[in-house]
Structure formats: structure tokens, C-alpha cells
Coordinates of C-alpha atoms and ligand atoms in Angstrom, one line a residue:
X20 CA 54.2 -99.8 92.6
X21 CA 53.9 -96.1 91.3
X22 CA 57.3 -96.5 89.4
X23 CA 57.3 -100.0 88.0
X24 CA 53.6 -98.7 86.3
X25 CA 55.1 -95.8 85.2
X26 CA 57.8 -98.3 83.8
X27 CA 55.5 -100.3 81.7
X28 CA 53.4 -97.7 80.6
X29 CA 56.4 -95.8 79.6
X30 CA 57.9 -98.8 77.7
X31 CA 54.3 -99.7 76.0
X32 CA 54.7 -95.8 74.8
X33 CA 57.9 -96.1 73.5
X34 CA 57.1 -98.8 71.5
X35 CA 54.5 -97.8 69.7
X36 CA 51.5 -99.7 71.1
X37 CA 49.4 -96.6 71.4
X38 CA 49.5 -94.3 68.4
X39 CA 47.9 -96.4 65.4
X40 CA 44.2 -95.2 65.6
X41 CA 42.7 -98.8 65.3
X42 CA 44.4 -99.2 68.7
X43 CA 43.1 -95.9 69.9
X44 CA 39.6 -97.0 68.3
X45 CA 39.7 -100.3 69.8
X46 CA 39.8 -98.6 73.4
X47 CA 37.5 -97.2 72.8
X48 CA 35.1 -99.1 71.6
X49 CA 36.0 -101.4 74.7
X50 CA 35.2 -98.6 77.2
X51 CA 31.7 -98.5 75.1
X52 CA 31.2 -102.0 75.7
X53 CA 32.0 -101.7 79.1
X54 CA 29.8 -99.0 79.9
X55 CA 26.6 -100.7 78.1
X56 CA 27.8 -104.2 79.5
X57 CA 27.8 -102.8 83.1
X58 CA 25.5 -100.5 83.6
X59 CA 24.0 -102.5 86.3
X60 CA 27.5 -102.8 88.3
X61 CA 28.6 -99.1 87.5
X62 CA 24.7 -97.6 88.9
X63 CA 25.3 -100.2 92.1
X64 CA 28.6 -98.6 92.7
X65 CA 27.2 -95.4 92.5
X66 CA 24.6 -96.2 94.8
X67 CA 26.6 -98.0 97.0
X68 CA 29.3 -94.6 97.2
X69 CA 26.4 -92.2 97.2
X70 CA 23.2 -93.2 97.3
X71 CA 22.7 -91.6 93.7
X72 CA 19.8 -92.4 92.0
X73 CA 19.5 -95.1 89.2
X74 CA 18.3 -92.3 87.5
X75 CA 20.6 -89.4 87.9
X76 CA 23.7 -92.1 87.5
X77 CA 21.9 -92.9 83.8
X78 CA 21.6 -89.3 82.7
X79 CA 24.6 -87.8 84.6
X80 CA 27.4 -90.0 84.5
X81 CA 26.7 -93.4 82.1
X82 CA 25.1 -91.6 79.3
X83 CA 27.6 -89.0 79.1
X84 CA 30.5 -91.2 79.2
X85 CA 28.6 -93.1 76.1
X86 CA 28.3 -90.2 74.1
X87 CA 31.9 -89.1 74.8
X88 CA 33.1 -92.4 73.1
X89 CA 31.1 -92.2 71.2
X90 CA 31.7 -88.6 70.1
X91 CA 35.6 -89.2 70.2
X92 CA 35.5 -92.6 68.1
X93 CA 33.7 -90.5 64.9
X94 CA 35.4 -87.5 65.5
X95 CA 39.4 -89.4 65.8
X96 CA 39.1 -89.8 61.5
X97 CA 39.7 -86.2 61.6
X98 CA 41.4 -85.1 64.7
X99 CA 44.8 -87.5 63.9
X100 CA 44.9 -86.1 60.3
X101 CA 47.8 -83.3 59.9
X102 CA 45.7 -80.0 59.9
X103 CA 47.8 -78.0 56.5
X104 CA 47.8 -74.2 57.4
X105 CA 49.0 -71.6 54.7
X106 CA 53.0 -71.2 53.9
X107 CA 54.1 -67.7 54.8
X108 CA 55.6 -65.7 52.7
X109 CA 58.9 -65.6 54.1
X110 CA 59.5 -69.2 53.9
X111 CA 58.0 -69.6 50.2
X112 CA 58.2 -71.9 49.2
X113 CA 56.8 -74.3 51.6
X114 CA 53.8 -76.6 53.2
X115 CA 53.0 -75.8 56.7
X116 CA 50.9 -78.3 59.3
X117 CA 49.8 -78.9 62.4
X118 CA 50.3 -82.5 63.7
X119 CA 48.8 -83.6 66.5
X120 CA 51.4 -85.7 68.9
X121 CA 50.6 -87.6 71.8
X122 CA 51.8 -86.0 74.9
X123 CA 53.2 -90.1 75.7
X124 CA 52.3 -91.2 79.6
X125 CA 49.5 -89.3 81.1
X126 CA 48.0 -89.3 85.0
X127 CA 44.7 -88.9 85.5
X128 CA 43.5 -88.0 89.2
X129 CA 39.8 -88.4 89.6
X130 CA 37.8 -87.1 92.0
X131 CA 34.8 -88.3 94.2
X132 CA 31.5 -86.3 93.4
X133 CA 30.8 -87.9 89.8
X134 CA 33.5 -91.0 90.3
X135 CA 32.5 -92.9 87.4
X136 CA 32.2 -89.8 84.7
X137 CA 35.1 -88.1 86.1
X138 CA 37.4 -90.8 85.6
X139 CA 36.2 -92.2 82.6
X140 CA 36.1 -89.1 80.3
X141 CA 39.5 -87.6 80.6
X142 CA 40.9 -91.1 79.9
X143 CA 38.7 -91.1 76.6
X144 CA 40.6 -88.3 75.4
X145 CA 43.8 -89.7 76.4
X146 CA 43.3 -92.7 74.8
X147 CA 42.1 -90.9 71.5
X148 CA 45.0 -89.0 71.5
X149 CA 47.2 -91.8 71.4
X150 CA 49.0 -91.8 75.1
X151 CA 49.1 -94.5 78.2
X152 CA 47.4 -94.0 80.7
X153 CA 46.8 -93.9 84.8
X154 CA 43.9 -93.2 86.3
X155 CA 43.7 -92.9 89.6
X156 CA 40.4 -93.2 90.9
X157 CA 39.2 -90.8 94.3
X158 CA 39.2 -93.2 97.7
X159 CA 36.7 -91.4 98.9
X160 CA 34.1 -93.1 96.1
X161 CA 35.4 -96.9 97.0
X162 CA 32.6 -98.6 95.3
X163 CA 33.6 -97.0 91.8
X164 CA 37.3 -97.0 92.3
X165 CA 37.6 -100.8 93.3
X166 CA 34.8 -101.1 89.9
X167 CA 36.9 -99.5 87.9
X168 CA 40.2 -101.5 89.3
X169 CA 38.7 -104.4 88.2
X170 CA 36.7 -103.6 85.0
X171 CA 39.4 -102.1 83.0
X172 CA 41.3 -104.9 82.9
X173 CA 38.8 -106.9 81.8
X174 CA 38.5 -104.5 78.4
X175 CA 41.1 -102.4 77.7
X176 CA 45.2 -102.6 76.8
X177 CA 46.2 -103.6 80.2
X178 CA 49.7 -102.9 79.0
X179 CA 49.1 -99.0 78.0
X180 CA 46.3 -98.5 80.3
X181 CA 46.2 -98.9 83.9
X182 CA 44.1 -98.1 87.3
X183 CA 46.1 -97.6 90.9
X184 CA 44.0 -97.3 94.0
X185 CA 44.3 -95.6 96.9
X186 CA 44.5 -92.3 98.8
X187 CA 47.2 -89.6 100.0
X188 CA 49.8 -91.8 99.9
X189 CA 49.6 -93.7 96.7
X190 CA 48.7 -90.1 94.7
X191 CA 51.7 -88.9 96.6
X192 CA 53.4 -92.2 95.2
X193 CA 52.5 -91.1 91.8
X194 CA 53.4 -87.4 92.1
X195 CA 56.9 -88.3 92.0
X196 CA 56.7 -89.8 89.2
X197 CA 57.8 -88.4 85.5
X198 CA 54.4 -88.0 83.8
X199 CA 54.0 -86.5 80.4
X200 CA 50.8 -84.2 81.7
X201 CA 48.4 -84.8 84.7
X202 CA 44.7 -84.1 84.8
X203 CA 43.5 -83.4 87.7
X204 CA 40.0 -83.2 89.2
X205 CA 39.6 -81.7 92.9
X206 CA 39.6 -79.0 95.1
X207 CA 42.2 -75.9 94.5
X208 CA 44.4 -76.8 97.8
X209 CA 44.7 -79.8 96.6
X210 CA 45.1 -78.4 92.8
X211 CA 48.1 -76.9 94.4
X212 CA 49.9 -79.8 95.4
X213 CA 49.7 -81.1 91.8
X214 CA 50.9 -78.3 90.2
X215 CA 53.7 -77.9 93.0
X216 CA 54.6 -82.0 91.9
X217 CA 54.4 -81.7 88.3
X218 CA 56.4 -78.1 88.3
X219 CA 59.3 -80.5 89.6
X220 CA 59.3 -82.6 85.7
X221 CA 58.3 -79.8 83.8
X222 CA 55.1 -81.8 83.4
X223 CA 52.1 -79.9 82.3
X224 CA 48.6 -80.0 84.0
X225 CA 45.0 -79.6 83.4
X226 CA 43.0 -78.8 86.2
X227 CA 39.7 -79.5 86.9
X228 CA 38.9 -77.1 90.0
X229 CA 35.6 -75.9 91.3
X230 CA 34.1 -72.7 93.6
X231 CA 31.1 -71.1 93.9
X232 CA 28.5 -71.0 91.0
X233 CA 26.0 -67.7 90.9
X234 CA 23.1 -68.1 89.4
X235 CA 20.8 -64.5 88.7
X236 CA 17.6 -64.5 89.0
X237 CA 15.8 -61.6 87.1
X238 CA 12.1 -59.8 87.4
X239 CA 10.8 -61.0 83.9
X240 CA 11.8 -64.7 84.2
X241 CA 9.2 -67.3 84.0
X242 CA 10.0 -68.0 87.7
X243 CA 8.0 -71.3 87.6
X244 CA 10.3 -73.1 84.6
X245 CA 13.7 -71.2 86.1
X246 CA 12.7 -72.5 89.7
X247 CA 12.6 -76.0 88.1
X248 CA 15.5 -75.6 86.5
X249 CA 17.7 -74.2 89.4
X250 CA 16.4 -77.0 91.9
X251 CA 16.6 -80.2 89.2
X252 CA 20.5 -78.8 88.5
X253 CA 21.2 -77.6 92.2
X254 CA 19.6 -80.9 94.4
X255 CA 19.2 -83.5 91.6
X256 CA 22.5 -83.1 90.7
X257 CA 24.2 -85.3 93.7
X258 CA 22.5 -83.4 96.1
X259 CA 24.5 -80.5 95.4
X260 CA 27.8 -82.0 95.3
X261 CA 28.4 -81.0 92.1
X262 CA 30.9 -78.6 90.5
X263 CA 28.5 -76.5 88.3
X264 CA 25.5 -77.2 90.8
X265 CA 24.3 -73.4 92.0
X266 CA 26.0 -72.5 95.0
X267 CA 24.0 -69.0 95.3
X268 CA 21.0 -67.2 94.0
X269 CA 21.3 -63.4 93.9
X270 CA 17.8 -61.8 93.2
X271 CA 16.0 -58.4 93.1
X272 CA 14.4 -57.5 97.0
X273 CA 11.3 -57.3 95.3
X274 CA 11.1 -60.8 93.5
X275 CA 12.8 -62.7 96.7
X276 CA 9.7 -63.7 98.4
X277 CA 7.7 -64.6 95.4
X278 CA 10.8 -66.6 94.5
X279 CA 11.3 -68.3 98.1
X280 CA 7.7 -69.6 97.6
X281 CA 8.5 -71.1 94.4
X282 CA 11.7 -73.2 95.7
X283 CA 8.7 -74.4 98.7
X284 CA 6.5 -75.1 96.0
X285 CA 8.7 -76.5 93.9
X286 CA 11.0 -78.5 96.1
X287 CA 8.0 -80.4 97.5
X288 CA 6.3 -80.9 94.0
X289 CA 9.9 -82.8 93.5
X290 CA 11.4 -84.5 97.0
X291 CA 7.4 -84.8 98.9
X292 CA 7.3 -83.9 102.0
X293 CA 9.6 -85.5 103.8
X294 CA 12.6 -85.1 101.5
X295 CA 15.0 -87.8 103.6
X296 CA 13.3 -90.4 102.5
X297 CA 12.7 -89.4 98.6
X298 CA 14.8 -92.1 96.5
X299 CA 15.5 -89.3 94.3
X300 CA 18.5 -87.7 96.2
X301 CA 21.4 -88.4 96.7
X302 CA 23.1 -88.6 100.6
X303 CA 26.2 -86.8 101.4
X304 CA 29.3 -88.5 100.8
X305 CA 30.6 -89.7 103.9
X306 CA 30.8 -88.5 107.6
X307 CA 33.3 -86.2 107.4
X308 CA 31.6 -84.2 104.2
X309 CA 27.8 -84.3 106.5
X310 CA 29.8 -82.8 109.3
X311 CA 31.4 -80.3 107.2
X312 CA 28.0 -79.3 106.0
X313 CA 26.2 -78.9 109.4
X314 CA 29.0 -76.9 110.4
X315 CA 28.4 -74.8 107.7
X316 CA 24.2 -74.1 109.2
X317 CA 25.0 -74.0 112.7
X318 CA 25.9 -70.8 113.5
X319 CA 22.8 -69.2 114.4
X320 CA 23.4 -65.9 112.2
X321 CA 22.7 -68.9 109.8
X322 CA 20.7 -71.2 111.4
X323 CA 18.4 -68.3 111.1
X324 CA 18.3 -67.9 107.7
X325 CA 16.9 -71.4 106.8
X326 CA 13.9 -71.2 104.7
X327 CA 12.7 -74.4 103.8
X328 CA 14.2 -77.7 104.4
X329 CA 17.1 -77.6 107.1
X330 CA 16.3 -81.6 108.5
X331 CA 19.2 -84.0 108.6
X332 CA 19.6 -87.4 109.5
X333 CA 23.3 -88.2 110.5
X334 CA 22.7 -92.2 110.4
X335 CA 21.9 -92.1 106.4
X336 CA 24.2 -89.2 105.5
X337 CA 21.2 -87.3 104.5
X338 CA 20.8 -83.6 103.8
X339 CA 17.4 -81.9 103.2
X340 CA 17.2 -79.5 100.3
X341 CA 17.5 -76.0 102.0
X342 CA 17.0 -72.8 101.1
X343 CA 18.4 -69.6 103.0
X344 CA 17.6 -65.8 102.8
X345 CA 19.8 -62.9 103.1
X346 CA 22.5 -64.9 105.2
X347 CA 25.0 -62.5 106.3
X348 CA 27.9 -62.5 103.4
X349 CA 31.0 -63.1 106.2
X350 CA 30.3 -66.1 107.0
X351 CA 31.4 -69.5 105.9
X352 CA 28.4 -70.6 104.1
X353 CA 28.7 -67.3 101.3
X354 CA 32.8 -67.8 101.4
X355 CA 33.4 -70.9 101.0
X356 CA 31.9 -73.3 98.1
X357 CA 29.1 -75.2 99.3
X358 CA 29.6 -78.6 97.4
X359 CA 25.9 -80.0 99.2
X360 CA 22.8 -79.3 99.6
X361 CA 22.2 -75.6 100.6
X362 CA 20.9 -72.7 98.4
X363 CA 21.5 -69.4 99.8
X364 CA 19.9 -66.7 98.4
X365 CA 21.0 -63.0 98.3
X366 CA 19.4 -59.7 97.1
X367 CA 20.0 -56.9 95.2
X368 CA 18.3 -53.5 94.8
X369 CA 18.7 -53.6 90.8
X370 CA 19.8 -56.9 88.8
X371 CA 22.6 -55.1 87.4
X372 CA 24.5 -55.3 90.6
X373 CA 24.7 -58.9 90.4
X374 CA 27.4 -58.5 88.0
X375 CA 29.4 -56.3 90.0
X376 CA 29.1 -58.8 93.1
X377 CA 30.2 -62.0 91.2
X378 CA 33.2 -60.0 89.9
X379 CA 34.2 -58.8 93.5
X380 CA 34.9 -63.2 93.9
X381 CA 37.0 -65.3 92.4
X382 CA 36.5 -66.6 89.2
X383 CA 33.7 -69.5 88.9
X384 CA 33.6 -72.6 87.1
X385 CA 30.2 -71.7 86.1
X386 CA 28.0 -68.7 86.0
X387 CA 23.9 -68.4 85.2
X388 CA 21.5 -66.1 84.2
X389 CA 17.9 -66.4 84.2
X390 CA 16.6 -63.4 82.1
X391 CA 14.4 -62.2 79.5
X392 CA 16.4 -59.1 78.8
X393 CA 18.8 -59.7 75.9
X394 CA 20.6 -56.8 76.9
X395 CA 21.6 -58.1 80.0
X396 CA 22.5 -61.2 78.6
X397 CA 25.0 -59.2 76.9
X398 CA 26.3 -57.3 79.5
X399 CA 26.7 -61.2 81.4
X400 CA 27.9 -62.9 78.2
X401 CA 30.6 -59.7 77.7
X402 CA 31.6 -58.5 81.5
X403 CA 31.6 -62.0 83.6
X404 CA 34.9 -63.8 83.6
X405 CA 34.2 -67.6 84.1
X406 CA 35.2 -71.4 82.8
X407 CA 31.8 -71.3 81.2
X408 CA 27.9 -70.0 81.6
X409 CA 24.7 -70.6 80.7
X410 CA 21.5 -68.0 80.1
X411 CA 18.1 -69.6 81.3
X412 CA 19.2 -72.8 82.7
X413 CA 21.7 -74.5 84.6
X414 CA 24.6 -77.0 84.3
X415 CA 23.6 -78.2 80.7
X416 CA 26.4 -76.3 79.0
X417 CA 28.5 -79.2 79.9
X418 CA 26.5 -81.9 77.7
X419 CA 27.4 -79.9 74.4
X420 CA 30.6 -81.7 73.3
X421 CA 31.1 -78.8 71.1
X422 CA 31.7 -76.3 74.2
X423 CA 34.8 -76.9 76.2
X424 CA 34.9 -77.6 79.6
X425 CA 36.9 -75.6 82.3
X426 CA 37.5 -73.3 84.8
X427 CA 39.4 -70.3 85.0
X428 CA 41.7 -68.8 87.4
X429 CA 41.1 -70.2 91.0
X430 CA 38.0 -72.4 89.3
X431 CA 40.9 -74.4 87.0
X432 CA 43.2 -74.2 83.9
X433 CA 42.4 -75.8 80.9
X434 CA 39.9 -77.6 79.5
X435 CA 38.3 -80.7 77.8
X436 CA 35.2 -82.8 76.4
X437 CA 34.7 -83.4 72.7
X438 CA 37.6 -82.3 70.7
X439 CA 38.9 -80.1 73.5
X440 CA 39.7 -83.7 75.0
X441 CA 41.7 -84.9 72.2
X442 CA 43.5 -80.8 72.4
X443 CA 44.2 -81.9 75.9
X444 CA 46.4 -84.9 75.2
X445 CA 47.9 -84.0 72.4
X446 CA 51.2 -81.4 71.2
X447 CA 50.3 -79.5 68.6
X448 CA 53.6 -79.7 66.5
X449 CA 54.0 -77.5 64.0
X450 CA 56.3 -79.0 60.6
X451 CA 57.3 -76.9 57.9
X452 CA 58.3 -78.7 54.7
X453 CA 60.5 -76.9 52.7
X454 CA 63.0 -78.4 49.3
X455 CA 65.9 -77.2 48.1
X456 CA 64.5 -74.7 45.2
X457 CA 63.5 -71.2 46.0
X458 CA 67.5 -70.7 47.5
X459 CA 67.2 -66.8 48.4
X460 CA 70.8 -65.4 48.9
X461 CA 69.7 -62.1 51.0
X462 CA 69.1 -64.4 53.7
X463 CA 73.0 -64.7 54.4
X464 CA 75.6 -62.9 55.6
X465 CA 76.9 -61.1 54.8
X466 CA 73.9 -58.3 55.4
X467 CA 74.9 -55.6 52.8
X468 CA 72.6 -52.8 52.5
X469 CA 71.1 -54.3 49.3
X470 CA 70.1 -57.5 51.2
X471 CA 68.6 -55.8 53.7
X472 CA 66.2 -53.9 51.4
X473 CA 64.7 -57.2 50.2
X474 CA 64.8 -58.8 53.3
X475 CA 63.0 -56.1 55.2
X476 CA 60.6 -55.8 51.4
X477 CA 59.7 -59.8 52.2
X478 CA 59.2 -59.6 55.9
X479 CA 56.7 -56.6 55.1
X480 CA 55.0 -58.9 52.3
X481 CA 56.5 -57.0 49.2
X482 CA 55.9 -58.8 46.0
X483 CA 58.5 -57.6 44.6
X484 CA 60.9 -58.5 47.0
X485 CA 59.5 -62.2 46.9
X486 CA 60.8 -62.1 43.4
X487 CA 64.0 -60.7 43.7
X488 CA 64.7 -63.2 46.4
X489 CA 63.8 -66.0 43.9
X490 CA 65.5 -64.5 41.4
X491 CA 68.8 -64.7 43.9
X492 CA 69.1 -60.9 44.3
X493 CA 71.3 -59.1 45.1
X494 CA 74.0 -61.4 43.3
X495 CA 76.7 -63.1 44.9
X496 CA 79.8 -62.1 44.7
X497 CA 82.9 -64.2 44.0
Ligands
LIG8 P1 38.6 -85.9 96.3 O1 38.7 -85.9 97.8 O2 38.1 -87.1 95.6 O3 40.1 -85.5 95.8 C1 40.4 -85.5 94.4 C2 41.6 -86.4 94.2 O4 42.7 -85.8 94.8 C3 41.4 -87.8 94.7 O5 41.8 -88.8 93.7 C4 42.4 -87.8 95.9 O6 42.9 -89.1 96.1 C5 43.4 -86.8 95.5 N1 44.0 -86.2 96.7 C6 43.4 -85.8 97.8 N2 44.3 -85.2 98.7 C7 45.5 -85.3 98.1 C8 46.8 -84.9 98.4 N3 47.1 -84.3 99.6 N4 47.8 -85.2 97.6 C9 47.6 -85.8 96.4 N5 46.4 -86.2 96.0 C10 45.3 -85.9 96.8 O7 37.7 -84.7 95.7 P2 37.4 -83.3 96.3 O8 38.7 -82.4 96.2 O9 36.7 -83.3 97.6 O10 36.4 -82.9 95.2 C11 35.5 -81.8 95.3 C12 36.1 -80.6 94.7 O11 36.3 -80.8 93.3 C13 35.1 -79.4 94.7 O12 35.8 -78.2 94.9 C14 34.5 -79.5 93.3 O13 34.0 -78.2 92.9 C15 35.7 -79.9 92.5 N6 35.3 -80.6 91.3 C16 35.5 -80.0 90.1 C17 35.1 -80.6 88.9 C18 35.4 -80.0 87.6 O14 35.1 -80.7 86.6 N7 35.9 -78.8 87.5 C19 34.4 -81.8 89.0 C20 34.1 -82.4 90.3 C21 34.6 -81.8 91.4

């Protein structure tokens, strides 16, 4: 199955089918369609994988993937066109560009946590950059994989662009395979196993990783509006099973408790007061996940800690909002990313430390800062490796198609959305034009002293040396 795909696609490549740009444009506008045509179907498989509100499956995964087409079908006039870049002086005369080439058969591994979004929107660059495409949809979101299985079909190129099911085996199935890039979106010990595969063709990746996301909370912060922001981006984001949700909270000592009472205050202003039966969250992902995440609160060094929220209900895969305080940093809950719906929160003696204690992790996908202070936003902005960040919210950076999205060491490698998409699929080839006037004889050997002169002269800009070259200096001798 895996290789007679890769077959097709390979031979619908090497034909040509995908690089005119009203092919790439019709995709597009296809996938558009789709989306709009089928909201209804793509929020029921949401809900049927997740529980995700009609709401949240609008603004986070269906709107986005309109405004990506969308984005990508106005912006492709420009992208395709050769970029011309100035001639250097050493190969005057000349025209230099940048042409963008599609990579040719691309594999796109999707993960579970935003299955419609995440699947869609790396395919909407591949498409604009002119490849074929896989996708591979994650198993453990069945509704939208088995959706997306048979929507395609029913819009797109069938014969450039294809979806194949499945789990372990079937990726594993397609990992063997000769692809011309994959893009993958998952965890890192997972990321590994792709990189491993594709190391074996040579084949580059993008990868889409995660970790955990700090968020800094400062003194001078209108803690009302940042509380709001933190929780709609931490438990109204899937729950919290979201890449760039907050994992942590680090705070002063002396603004943790009025900021505890704010997430109470908050949290119940949002989910009532019993939050397992508020429409507006989403339930864990499946049993495996919900038993993952009461691991994590069990221990009673933990257990201890809870705040607010803390109530489960195993039957419905549901998770409370819950908040923690001071939790003791060795265990699993501060180590390991949270992906659901807990919000630790840890303190500091002065804000500045926060920055020390981020950098003493790995690298995160994304990093916040609520503050007045522009200094310190400075100091963040300058001093805090991540994929990307955000000063007085959360998780919004990733709606500006303008910003690229990505991670950076164990949070990912590489990036995309808007043109950084269409960057993705594409090889930036460089062509240098050059005709048969402007025949400069220092260039061959053999290298007397006199050539040497000029060539060094041209390599170091000289004007003079331009000339001479032109002029066919030093002369050769017969
Ligand atoms: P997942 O279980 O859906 O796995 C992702 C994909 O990997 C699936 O398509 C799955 O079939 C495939 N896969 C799983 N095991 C495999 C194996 N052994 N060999 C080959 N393929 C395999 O998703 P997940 O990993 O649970 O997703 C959650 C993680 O992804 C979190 O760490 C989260 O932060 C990260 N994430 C990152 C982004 C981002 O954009 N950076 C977005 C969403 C999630």
C-alpha cells in the first residue's frame, strides 16, 4: 500500500501535474470549499474525537485552516515568481535568482491534539509549493482521520494528493519509503524515529515537536485580563492538550496568592461550578492519555499541591481545570510536559529569576511574559531561546501568518504557516545567468603573478581590476 502510493504520487510528480500554479490554486480553492462545505462534518468529528467545543473547533482549527488557504492562494502570485538578487562582482556580468522548486513527494504525519488543523495546514503549503502529497492522519483522532480519508477525495487531485490511515504500522509502512521531505507533528521520541527513517534517504524533515510552555507572571500586570488570558489559552485550548497551551506559571512569592484567587475566580466565572459538566471543555483524549494524567496528580507530594479543581470523571474522559502551588520541581508533573489540564504554579523571590529557570530546561516551543516593564520584556525578547513568544498574552502568536511557526532544539526544527509554509516545501535554487561577453583571461591558468593581482583586485571589489578583467588583462600570450 505504502509503496504503490508512493508510486503514483511519484509518477503524478514526474509528470508535471503539480507545478502549474492554476493546479496548485485549484487545490486550494478545493480544500476552501471543503472546509466551508463541511463545517458541520469536520466540528462532529472533532467532537466525536474530543469532545471539543463547536466553538473552539470554529476559532481554533476551521477558521485557521480558512485563512491559511486563503492566505496561501493570494500570496502564491508572488511566492512562485523567481526572486532576482544582485550579480556579484566577480561574475559580472550576470543576473542572479532565486527559484523556488518543489521539493517533489512530500509526507505529512499529523498528530492527534488539533487533528483537523494539523493535518490540513502543512498540506496547504505543500500543495502551494507545487509537490504531491501524503498525509497521514494520527489514529489516535479516528473521527477526523476516517473524515479526512474520505473528504479529500471528494475535492482534491486524487492522483497528486492522497490520505493513508492508520497507526504504528502503516507510519512504519511509510517510513520506508523514499520521500522528498516529511513533516512531522508529535512528540520528540517519536520525532526521533522520523528523523532516524528519513536520515536513511537523505530526506529532509520538519518537525513539529512540543515541551513545556512557561508563562511569567509579573507584579504590575493587570492580573484580572492576564488571568483571563492564561486560562482561555491554557483550558479553552483542548483542555490543555495543546502545544503552546501554558504548562507552568512562575510568579513572585508575593503575588502567588492574590494570583491563585484569580484562576478560582476566574476559572468559575468561565467552567461554573461544576466544571465536568461545562460544554465548553474539551475531555481528555482517550483512556490511556486520562490515565497518564492522573498519574501525573497522584503522588501525594502532588496531590497536595492542588489548588482548585482536581475532580475527574473516568467514564467521560473528563479532567477539571486545576491549579497547583509550589509542587516540588522533581517530580513528573514539573519534568515532563503536561499536554492536559493542570497548571502548576511556581515562585520566585524576584521576576528576574524566571529567566534564569526557563533557561536551566530545554528549549520551549513557546514562552510568555505578562509584564508592564519594557525592560524586562527586553531582557525576555533578548535572553530566552524558544520556537516563538509572546508578551501579555498567550498562544495567539500562532494566528499571525506573518510570524513563523516552530520549535527549537528539543521543541522542533523548522518551521511554517504563511510564507514560511510555502519556504518549507520548496528548494530555494539559486541560477546564475551568464553570456558569453565579459571573457576575463586572469581567471585561467596559467596563474602568473600578473593574473593574480587582478584576480585577488576583483575578489576584493577593486574597480580597477573589474576593468582590466574586461579589458582581457594581462594579455594572452601566443
Ligand atoms: P500522536 O500520538 O497523534 O502521534 C503523532 C503521529 O505520530 C501520529 O500520526 C502517529 O501515528 C505517529 N506515530 C506514533 N508513534 C509512531 C511510531 N512509533 N512510529 C511512527 N509513527 C508514529 O501525537 P502525540 O505525539 O501524542 O502528540 C502530542 C505531542 O505533540 C505533544 O508533545 C505536543 O506538544 C506535540 N505537538 C506539537 C505541535 C506543534 O505544532 N509543534 C502540535 C501538536 C502537538
Amino acid at each position: 500500500m505504502a509503496e504503490e502510493v508512493a508510486r503514483e504520487l511519484r509518477a503524478s510528480f514526474a509528470a508535471g501535474r503539480t507545478r502549474p500554479a492554476e493546479w496548485r490554486a485549484a487545490q486550494l480553492r478545493a480544500l476552501l470549499r471543503m472546509t466551508e462545505e463541511k463545517e458541520a462534518d469536520i466540528c462532529d468529528a472533532l467532537h466525536a474525537d474530543l469532545a471539543k467545543p463547536r466553538m473552539e473547533s470554529y476559532l481554533h482549527e476551521i477558521s485557521l485552516a480558512k485563512s491559511a488557504c486563503k492566505f496561501a492562494l493570494e500570496g502564491m502570485k508572488n511566492w512562485v515568481k523567481p526572486e532576482k538578487v544582485p550579480a556579484a562582482i566577480t561574475t559580472f556580468p550576470s543576473t542572479a535568482q532565486i527559484v523556488s522548486e518543489p521539493l517533489g513527494v512530500v509526507l505529512v504525519i499529523s498528530a492527534w491534539n488539533y487533528p483537523f488543523l494539523l493535518s490540513i495546514d502543512p498540506v496547504i503549503g505543500a500543495i502551494a509549493a507545487g509537490n504531491a502529497v501524503v498525509l497521514k492522519p494520527s489514529e489516535i483522532a479516528p473521527a477526523t482521520s476516517s473524515m479526512f480519508a474520505k473528504l479529500l477525495p471528494e475535492y482534491v487531485d486524487n492522483s497528486c494528493i492522497k490520505v493513508v490511515e492508520g497507526g504504528i504500522p502503516e507510519t512504519t509502512a511509510l517510513l520506508e519509503q523514499k520521500w522528498d521531505k516529511i513533516f512531522y507533528t508529535g512528540n520528540g521520541t517519536v520525532g526521533r524515529i522520523i528523523m532516524a527513517a528519513a536520515a536513511k534517504h537523505l530526506t529532509p524533515v520538519t518537525l513539529e515537536l512540543g515541551g513545556k510552555c512557561p508563562v511569567i507572571v509579573d507584579s504590575d500586570v493587570d492580573l484580572d485580563v492576564a488571568v483571563k488570558r492564561i486560562a482561555v489559552g491554557k483550558w479553552g485550548c483542548n483542555n490543555g492538550q495543546a502545544c503552546i497551551a501554558p504548562d507552568y506559571v512562575i510568579t513572585t512569592k508575593s503575588l502567588a496568592p492574590e494570583l491563585v484567587d484569580s484562576f478560582k475566580r476566574v476559572l468559575e466565572m468561565f467552567y461554573g461550578k461544576d466544571p465536568l459538566q461545562s460544554a465548553d471543555l474539551s475531555r481528555i483524549v482517550n483512556s490511556k492519555h486520562f490515565q497518564r494524567l492522573t498519574n501525573l496528580i497522584e503522588d501525594k507530594k502532588v496531590a497536595d499541591k492542588i489548588v482548585y479543581g482536581g475532580q475527574t470523571d473516568e467514564k467521560q474522559l473528563k479532567i477539571a481545570p486545576t491549579v497547583l502551588f509550589d509542587v516540588p520541581l522533581d517530580t513528573a508533573l514539573m519534568t515532563e510536559e503536561i499536554f492536559g489540564p493542570y497548571l502548576p504554579i511556581v515562585t520566585v523571590e524576584n521576576i528576574k529569576e524566571s529567566i534564569d529557570f526557563i533557561n536551566s530546561k530545554t528549549k520551549p516551543l513557546a514562552t510568555y511574559l505578562f509584564t508592564k516593564n519594557k525592560k524586562l520584556q527586553d531582557e525576555f525578547v533578548a535572553n530566552v531561546p524558544a520556537g516563538g513568544m509572546l508578551v501579555n498574552d498567550v498562544a495567539l502568536h500562532l494566528a499571525n501568518p506573518h510570524l513563523p511557526f516552530g520549535g527549537v532544539g528539543d521543541s522542533g526544527m523548522g518551521s511554517y504557516h504563511g510564507k514560511f509554509s510555502f519556504d518549507c516545501f520548496s528548494h530555494k535554487k539559486s541560477v546564475l545567468i551568464r553570456g558569453f561577453g565579459g571573457e576575463a583571461t586572469a581567471r585561467y591558468p596559467p596563474y602568473t603573478q600578473e593574473k593574480q593581482k587582478i584576480l585577488r583586485g576583483l575578489i576584493n571589489g577593486s574597480f580597477i581590476a573589474l576593468v582590466l578583467a574586461l579589458l582581457g588583462f594581462p594579455r594572452e600570450r601566443s
